[in-house]
mmCIF file of C-alpha atoms in Angstrom:
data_model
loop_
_atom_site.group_PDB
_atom_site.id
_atom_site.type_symbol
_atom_site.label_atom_id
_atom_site.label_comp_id
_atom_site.label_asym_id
_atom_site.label_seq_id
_atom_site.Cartn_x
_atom_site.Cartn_y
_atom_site.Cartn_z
ATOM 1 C CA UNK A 1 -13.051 -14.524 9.892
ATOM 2 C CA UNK A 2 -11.839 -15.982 6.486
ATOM 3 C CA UNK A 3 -8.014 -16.116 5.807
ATOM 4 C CA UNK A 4 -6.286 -15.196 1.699
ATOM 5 C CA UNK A 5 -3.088 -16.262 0.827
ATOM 6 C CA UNK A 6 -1.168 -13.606 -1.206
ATOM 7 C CA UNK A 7 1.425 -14.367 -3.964
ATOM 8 C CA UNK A 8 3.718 -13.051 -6.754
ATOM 9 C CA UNK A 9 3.282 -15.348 -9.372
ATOM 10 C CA UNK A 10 6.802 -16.347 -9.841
ATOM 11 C CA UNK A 11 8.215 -18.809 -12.080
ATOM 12 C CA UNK A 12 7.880 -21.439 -11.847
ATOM 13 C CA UNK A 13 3.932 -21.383 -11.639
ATOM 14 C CA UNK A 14 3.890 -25.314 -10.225
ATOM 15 C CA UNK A 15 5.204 -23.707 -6.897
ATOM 16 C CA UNK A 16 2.782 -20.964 -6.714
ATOM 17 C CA UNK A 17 -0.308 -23.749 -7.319
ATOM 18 C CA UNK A 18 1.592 -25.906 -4.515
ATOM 19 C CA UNK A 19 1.718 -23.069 -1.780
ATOM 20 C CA UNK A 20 -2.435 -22.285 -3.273
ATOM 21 C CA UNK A 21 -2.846 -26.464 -2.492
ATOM 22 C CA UNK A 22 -1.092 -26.438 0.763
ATOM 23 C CA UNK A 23 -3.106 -22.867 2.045
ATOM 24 C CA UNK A 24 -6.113 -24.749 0.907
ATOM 25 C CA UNK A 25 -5.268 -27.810 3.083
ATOM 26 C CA UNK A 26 -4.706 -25.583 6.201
ATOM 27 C CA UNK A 27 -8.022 -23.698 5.859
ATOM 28 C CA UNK A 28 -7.403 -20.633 3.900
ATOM 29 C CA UNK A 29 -10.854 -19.460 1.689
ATOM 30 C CA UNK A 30 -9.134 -17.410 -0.572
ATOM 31 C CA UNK A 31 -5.966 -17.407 -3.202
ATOM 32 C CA UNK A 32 -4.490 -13.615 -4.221
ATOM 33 C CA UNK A 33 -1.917 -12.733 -6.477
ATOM 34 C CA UNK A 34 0.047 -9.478 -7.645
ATOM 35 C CA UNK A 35 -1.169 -8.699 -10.941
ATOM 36 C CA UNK A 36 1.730 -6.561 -12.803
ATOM 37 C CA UNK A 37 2.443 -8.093 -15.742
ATOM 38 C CA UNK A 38 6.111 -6.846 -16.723
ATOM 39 C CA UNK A 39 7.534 -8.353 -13.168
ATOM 40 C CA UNK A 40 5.536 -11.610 -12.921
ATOM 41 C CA UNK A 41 4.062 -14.333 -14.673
ATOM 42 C CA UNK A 42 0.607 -13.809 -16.581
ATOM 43 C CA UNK A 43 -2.098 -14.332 -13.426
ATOM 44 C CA UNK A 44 -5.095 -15.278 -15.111
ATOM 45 C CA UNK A 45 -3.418 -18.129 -16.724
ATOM 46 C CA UNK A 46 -2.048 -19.563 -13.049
ATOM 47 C CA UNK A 47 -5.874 -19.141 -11.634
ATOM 48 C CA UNK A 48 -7.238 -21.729 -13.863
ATOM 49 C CA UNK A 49 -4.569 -24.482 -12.720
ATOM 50 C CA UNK A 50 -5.091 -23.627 -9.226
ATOM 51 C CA UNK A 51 -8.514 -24.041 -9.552
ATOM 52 C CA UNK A 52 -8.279 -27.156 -11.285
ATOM 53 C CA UNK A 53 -6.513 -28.241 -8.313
ATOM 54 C CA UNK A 54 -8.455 -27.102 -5.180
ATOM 55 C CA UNK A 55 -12.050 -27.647 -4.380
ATOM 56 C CA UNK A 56 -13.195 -24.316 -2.756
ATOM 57 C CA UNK A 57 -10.708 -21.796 -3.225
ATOM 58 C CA UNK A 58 -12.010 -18.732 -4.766
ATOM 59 C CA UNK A 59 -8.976 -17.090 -6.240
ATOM 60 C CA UNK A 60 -8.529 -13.276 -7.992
ATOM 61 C CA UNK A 61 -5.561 -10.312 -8.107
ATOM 62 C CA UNK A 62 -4.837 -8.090 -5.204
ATOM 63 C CA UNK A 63 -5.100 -6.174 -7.262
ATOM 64 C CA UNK A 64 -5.739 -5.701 -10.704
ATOM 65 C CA UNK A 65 -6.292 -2.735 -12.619
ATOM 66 C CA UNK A 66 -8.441 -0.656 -15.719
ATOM 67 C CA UNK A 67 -5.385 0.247 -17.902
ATOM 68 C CA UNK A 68 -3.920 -3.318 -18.760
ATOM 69 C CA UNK A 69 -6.248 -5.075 -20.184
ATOM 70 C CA UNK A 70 -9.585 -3.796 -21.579
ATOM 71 C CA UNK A 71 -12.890 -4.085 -19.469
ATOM 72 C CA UNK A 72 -14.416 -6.765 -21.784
ATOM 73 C CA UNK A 73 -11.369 -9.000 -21.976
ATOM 74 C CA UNK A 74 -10.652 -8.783 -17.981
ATOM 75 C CA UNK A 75 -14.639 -9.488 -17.419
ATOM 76 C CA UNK A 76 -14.238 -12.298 -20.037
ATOM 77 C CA UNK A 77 -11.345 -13.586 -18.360
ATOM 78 C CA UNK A 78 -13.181 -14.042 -15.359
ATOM 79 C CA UNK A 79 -16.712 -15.627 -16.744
ATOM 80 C CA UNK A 80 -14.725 -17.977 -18.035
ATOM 81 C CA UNK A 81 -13.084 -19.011 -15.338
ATOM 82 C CA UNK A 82 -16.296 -19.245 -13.269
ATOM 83 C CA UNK A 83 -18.149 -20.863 -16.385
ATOM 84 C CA UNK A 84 -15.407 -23.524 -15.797
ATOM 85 C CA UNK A 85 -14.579 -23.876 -12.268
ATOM 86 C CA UNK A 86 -18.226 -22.262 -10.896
ATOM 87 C CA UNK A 87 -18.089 -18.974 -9.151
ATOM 88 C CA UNK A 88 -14.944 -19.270 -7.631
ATOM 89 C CA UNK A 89 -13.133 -16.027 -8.571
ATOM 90 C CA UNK A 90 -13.317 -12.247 -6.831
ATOM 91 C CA UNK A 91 -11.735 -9.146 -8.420
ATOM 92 C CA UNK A 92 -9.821 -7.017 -6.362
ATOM 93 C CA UNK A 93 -8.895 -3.962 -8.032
ATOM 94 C CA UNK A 94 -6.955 -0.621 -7.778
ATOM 95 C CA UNK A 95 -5.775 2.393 -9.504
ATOM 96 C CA UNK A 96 -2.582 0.557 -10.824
ATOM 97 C CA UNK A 97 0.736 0.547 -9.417
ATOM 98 C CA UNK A 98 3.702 -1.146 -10.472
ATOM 99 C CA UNK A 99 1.181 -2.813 -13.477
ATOM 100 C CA UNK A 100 1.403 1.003 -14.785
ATOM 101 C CA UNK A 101 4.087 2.399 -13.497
ATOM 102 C CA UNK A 102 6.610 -0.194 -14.820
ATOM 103 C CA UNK A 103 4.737 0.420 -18.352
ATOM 104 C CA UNK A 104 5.587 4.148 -18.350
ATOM 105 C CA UNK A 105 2.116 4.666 -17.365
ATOM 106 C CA UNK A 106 0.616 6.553 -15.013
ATOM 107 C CA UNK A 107 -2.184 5.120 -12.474
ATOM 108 C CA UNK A 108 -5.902 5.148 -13.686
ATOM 109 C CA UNK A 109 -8.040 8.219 -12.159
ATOM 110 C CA UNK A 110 -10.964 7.190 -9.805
ATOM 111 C CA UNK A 111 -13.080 8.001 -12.052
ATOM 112 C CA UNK A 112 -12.128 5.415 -14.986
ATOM 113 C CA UNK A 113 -11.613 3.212 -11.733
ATOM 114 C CA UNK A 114 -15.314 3.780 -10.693
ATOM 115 C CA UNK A 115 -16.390 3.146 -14.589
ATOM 116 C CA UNK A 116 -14.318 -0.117 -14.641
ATOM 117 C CA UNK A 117 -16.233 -1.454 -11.596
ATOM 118 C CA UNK A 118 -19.359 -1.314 -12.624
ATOM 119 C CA UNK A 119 -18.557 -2.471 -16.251
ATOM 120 C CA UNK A 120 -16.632 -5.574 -15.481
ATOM 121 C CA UNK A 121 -18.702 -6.504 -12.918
ATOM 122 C CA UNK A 122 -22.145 -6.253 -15.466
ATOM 123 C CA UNK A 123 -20.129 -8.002 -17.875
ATOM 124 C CA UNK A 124 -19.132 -10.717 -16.017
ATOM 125 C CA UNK A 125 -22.338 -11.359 -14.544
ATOM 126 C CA UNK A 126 -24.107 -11.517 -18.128
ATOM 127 C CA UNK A 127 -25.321 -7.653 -18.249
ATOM 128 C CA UNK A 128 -25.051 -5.320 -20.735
ATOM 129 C CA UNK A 129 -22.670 -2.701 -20.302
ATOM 130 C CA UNK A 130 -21.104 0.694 -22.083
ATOM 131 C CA UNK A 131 -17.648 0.546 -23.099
ATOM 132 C CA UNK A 132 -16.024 3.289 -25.009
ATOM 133 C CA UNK A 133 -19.428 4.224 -26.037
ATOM 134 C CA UNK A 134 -20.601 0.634 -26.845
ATOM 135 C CA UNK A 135 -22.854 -1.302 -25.619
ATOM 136 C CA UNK A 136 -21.617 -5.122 -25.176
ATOM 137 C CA UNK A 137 -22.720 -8.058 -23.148
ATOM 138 C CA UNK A 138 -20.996 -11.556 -23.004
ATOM 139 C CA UNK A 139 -24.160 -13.944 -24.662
ATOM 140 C CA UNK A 140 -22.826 -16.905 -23.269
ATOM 141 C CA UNK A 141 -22.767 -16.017 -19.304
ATOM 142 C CA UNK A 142 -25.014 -17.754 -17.328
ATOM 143 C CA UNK A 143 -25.212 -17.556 -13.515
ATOM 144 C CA UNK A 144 -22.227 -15.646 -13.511
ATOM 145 C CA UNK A 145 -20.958 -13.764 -10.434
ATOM 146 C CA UNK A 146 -18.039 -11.494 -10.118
ATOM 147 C CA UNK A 147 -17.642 -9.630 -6.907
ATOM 148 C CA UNK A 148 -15.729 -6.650 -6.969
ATOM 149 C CA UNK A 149 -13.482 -5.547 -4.449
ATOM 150 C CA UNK A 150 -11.656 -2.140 -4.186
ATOM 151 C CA UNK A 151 -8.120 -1.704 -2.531
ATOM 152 C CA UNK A 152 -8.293 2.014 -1.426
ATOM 153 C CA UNK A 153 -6.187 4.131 1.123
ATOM 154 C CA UNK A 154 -7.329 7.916 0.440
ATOM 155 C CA UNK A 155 -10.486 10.293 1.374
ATOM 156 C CA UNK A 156 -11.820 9.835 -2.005
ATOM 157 C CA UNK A 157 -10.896 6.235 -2.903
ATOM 158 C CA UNK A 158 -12.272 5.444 0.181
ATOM 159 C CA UNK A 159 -15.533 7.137 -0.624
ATOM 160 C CA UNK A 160 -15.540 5.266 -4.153
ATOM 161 C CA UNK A 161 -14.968 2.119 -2.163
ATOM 162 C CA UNK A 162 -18.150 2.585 -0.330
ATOM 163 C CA UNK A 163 -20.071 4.149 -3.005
ATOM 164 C CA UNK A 164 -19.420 1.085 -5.491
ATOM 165 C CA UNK A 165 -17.430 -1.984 -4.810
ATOM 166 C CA UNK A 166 -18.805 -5.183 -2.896
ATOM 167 C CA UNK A 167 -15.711 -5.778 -0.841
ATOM 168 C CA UNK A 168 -12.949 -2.780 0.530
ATOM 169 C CA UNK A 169 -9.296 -4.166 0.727
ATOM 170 C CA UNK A 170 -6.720 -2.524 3.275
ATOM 171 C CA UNK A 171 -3.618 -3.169 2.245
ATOM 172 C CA UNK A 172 -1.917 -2.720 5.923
ATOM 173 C CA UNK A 173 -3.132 -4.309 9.694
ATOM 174 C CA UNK A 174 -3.148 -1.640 11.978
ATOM 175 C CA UNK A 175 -6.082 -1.229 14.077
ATOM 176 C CA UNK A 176 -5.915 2.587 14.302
ATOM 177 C CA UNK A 177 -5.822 3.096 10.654
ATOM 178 C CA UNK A 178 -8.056 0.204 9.945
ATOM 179 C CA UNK A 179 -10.667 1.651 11.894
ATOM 180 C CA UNK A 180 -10.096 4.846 10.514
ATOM 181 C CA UNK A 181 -10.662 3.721 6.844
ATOM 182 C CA UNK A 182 -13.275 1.155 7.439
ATOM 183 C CA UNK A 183 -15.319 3.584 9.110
ATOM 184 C CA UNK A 184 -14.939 6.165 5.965
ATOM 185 C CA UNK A 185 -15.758 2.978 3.748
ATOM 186 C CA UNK A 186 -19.447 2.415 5.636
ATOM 187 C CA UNK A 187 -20.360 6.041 5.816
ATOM 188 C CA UNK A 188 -19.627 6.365 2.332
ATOM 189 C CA UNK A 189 -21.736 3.514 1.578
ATOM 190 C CA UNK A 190 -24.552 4.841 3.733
ATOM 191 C CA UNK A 191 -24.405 8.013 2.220
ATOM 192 C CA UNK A 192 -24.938 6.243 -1.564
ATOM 193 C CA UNK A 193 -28.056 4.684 0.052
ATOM 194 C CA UNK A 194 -26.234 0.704 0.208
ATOM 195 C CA UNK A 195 -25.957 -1.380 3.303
ATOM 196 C CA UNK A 196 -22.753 -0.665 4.738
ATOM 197 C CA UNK A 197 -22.458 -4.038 6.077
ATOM 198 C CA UNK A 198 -22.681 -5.750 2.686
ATOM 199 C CA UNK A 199 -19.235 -4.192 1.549
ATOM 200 C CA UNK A 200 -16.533 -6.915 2.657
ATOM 201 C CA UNK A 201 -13.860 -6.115 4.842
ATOM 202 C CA UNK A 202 -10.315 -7.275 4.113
ATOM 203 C CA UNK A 203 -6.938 -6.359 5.815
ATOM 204 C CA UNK A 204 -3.925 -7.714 3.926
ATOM 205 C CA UNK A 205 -0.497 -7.593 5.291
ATOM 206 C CA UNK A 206 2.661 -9.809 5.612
ATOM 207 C CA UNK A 207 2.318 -12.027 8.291
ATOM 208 C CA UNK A 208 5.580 -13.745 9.779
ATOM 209 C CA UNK A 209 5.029 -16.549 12.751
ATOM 210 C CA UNK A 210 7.853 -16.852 15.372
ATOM 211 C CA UNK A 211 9.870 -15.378 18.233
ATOM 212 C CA UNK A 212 13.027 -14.023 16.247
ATOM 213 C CA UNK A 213 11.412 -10.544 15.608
ATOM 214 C CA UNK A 214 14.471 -8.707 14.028
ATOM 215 C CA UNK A 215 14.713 -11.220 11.614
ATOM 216 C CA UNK A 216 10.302 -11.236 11.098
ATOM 217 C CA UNK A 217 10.893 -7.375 10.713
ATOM 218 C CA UNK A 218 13.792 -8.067 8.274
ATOM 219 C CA UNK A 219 11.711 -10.070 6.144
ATOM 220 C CA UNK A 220 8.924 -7.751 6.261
ATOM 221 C CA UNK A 221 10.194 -4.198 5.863
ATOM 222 C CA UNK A 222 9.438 -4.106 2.336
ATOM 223 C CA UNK A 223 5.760 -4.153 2.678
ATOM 224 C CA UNK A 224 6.464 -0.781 4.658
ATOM 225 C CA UNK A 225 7.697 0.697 1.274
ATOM 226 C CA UNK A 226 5.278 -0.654 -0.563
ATOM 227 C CA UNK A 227 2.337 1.010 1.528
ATOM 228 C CA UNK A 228 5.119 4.435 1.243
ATOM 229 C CA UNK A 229 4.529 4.492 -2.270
ATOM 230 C CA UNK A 230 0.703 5.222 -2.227
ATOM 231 C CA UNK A 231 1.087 7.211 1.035
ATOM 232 C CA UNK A 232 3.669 9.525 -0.950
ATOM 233 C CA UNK A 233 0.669 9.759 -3.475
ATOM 234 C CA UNK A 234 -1.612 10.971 -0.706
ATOM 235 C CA UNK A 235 0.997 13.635 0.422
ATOM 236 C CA UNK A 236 1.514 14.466 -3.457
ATOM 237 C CA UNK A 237 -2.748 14.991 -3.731
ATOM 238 C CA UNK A 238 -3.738 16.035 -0.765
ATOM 239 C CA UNK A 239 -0.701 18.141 1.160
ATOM 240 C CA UNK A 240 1.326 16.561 4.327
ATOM 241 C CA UNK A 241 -0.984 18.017 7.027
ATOM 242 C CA UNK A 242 -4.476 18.560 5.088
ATOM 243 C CA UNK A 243 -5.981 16.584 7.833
ATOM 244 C CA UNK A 244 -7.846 14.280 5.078
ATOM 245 C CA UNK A 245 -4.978 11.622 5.811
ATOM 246 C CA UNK A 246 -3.751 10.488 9.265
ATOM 247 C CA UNK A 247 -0.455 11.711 10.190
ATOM 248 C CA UNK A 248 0.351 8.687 11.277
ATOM 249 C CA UNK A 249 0.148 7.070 8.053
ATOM 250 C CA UNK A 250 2.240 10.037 6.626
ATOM 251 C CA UNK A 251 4.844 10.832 9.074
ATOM 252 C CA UNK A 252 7.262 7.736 8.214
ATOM 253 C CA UNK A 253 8.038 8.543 4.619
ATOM 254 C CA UNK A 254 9.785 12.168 5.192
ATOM 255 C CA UNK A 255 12.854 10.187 4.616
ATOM 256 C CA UNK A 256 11.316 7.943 1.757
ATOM 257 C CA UNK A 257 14.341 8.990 -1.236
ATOM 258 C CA UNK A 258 12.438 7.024 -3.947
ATOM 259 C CA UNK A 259 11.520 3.522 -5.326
ATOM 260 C CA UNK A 260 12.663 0.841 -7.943
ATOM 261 C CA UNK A 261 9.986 -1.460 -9.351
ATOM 262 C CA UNK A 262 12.595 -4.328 -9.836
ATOM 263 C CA UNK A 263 12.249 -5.042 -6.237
ATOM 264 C CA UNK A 264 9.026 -4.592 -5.909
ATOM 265 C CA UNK A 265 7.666 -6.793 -2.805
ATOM 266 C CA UNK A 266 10.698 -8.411 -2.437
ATOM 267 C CA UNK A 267 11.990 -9.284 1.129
ATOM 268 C CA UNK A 268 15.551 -7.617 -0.090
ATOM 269 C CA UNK A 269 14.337 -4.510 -1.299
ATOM 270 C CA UNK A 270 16.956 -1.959 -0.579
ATOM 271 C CA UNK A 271 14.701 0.864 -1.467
ATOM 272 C CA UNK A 272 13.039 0.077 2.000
ATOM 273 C CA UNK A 273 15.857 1.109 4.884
ATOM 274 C CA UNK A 274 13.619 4.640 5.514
ATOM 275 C CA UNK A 275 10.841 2.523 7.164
ATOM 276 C CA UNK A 276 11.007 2.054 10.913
ATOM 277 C CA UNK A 277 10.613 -1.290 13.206
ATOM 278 C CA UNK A 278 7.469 0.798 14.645
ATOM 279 C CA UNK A 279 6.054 0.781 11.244
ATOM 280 C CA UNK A 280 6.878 -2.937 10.481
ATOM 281 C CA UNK A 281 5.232 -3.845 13.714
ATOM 282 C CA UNK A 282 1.871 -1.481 12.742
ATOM 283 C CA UNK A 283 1.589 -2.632 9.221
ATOM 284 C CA UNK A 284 2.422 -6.466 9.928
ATOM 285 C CA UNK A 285 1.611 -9.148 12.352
ATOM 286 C CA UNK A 286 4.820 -10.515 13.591
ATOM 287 C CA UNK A 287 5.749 -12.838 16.757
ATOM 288 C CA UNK A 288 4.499 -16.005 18.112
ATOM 289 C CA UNK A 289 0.942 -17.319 17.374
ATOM 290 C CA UNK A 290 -0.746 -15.896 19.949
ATOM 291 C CA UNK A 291 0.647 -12.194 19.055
ATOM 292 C CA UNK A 292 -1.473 -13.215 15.297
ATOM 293 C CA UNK A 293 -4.686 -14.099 17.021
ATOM 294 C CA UNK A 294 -4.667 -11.493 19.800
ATOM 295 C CA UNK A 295 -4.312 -8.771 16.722
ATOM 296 C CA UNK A 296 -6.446 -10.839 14.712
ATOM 297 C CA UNK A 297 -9.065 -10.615 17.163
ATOM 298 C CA UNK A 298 -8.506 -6.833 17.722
ATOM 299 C CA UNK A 299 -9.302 -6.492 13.556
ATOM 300 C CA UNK A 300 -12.341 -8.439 13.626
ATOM 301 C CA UNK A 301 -13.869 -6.358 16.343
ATOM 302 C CA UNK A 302 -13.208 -3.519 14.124
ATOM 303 C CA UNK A 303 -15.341 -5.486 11.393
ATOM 304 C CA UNK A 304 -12.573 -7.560 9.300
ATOM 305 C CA UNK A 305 -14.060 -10.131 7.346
ATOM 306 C CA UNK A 306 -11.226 -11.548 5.971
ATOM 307 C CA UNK A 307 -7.072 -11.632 6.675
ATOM 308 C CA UNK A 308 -5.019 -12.568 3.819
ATOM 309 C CA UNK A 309 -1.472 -13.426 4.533
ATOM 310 C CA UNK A 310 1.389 -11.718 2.252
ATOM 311 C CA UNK A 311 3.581 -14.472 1.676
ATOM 312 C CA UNK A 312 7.344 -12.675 0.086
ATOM 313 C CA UNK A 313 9.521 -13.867 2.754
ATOM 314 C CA UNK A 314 11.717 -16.923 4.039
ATOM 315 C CA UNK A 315 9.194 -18.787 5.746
ATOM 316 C CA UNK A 316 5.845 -19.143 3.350
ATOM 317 C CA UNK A 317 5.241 -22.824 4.359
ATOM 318 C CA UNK A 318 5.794 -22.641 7.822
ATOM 319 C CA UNK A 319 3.593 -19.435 7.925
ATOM 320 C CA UNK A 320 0.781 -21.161 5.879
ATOM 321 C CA UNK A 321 1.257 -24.655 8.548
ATOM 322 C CA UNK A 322 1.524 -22.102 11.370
ATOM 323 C CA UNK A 323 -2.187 -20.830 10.444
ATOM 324 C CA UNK A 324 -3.633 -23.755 9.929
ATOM 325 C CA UNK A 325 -2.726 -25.382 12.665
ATOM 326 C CA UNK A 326 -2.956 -22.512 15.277
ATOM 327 C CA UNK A 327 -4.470 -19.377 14.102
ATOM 328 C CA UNK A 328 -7.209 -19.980 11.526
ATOM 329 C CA UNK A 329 -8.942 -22.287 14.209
ATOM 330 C CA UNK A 330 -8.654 -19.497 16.877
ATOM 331 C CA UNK A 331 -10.672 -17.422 14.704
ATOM 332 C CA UNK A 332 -13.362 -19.603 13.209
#
């Protein structure tokens, strides 16, 4: 099993390449961001500094989107950044959260989602692609490689997922669920003719290492309001017992009242009271060390590939030491 590292890029941007250096150290494959422009620092620009300053982390947004930037500069963006620093970047992408929805915006459909794939993927890889009705390809690309990974929690996303991306990321780490959509992912992909066991598997969720669990849950409670806001999507699309979603993905946010942006993955977000310990303990991996492997474990049977770590709390160092030292070699 690999192991991310997930941050909000933050000023100032010397810390967030520090924590990407110390994950590095402690045997972490991959560096995530948010990518929402309006709330955090410019990504793209951080990714080149922290690759100038590890060795063989392969860094990329969890998750970025088709309505901020176009598809040719986001593909650009990327071939550069591999022309420089050699393959080492991976687009996760999504409809578009807090990126649109703090822009007055209003999430991209699957289908300009599905579009985008394909596009920025060809593009960054030195293809020719459509966009807007024109046909482009970056001349200078050579040996490029972008995989593209899809952050999905619906029937239908999940079907995209498996129909087009290279990698499926779960934002949440319960096993139930996670087998649930992982299993939707490979049919999906089966059904489109690919290998289901090409598509990458990664669970992210806020992980918290030690044996004061109020305080863990405390710290991690937003991340159950952050998950709320796509699950009140579902219920919005697809009805609050249509069977297409588990129940026991939808049942927590009846008492949801709304959200605000501003604290957005924030360990103080007071927009995040309606969701329960039981759901804190579902969605995150909380406790001592051996509580993180023995779930750990329990996810890789279940086909996770990788587990990267949401880092918004009190304790990202000792979290990122705790791995290294402990967890990441119980898994490797």
């Amino acid at each position: 099993m690999d192991f991310g590292l997930v941050l909000q890029t933050d000023p100032p941007a010397a810390q967030v390449i520090s924590l990407m250096k110390r994950a590095e150290r402690n045997g972490f494959r991959y560096g995530w961001t948010f990518d929402s422009a309006v709330l955090w620092q410019e990504p793209f620009v951080i990714y080149s500094q922290i690759l100038a300053n590890t060795r063989r982390l392969t860094v990329g947004p969890m998750v970025t989107n088709p309505g901020t930037r176009t598809w040719e500069v986001t593909a650009s963006t990327f071939a550069t950044l591999n022309d420089m620093y050699g393959n080492r970047t991976v687009c996760g992408i999504g409809r578009g959260d807090s990126a649109m929805r703090v822009a007055g915006r209003k999430p991209n459909t699957l289908a300009r989602l599905g579009e985008a794939i394909d596009v920025i993927r060809d593009l960054a890889e030195g293809r020719e692609a459509d966009v807007d009705g024109q046909r482009l390809r970056l001349p200078w690309v050579k040996e490029g490689r972008l995989p593209v990974w899809m952050a999905a929690y619906g029937p239908k996303a999940l079907a995209l997922a498996g129909e087009k991306a290279d990698g499926f990321i779960l934002q949440l780490a319960d096993p139930f669920l996670t087998e649930w959509m992982v299993k939707a992912v490979r049919k999906a992909a089966s059904d489109a003719g690919r290998d289901p066991a090409s598509i990458t598997i990664c669970v992210a969720a806020p992980a918290y290492v030690g044996d004061d669990l109020a305080h863990a849950r405390e710290q991690c409670r937003w991340f159950g309001g952050m998950v709320g806001n796509h699950v009140a999507d579902l219920v919005s699309r697809y009805g609050e017992h249509s069977g297409l979603v588990p129940e026991s993905l939808t049942e927590y946010i009846k008492q949801r009242q709304g959200y605000d942006y501003s604290h957005h993955g924030r360990a103080d977000n007071p927009d995040t009271a309606f969701v329960p310990d039981e759901i804190v303990d579902r969605f995150c991996l909380l406790g001592p060390p051996q509580a993180h492997i023995d779930k750990l474990k329990e996810l890789r049977e279940l086909g996770v590939d990788q587990f990267a770590v949401y880092a918004m709390h009190d304790a990202r160092e000792a979290v990122i030491d705790s791995y290294g030292e402990q967890i990441i070699p119980a898994l490797r």
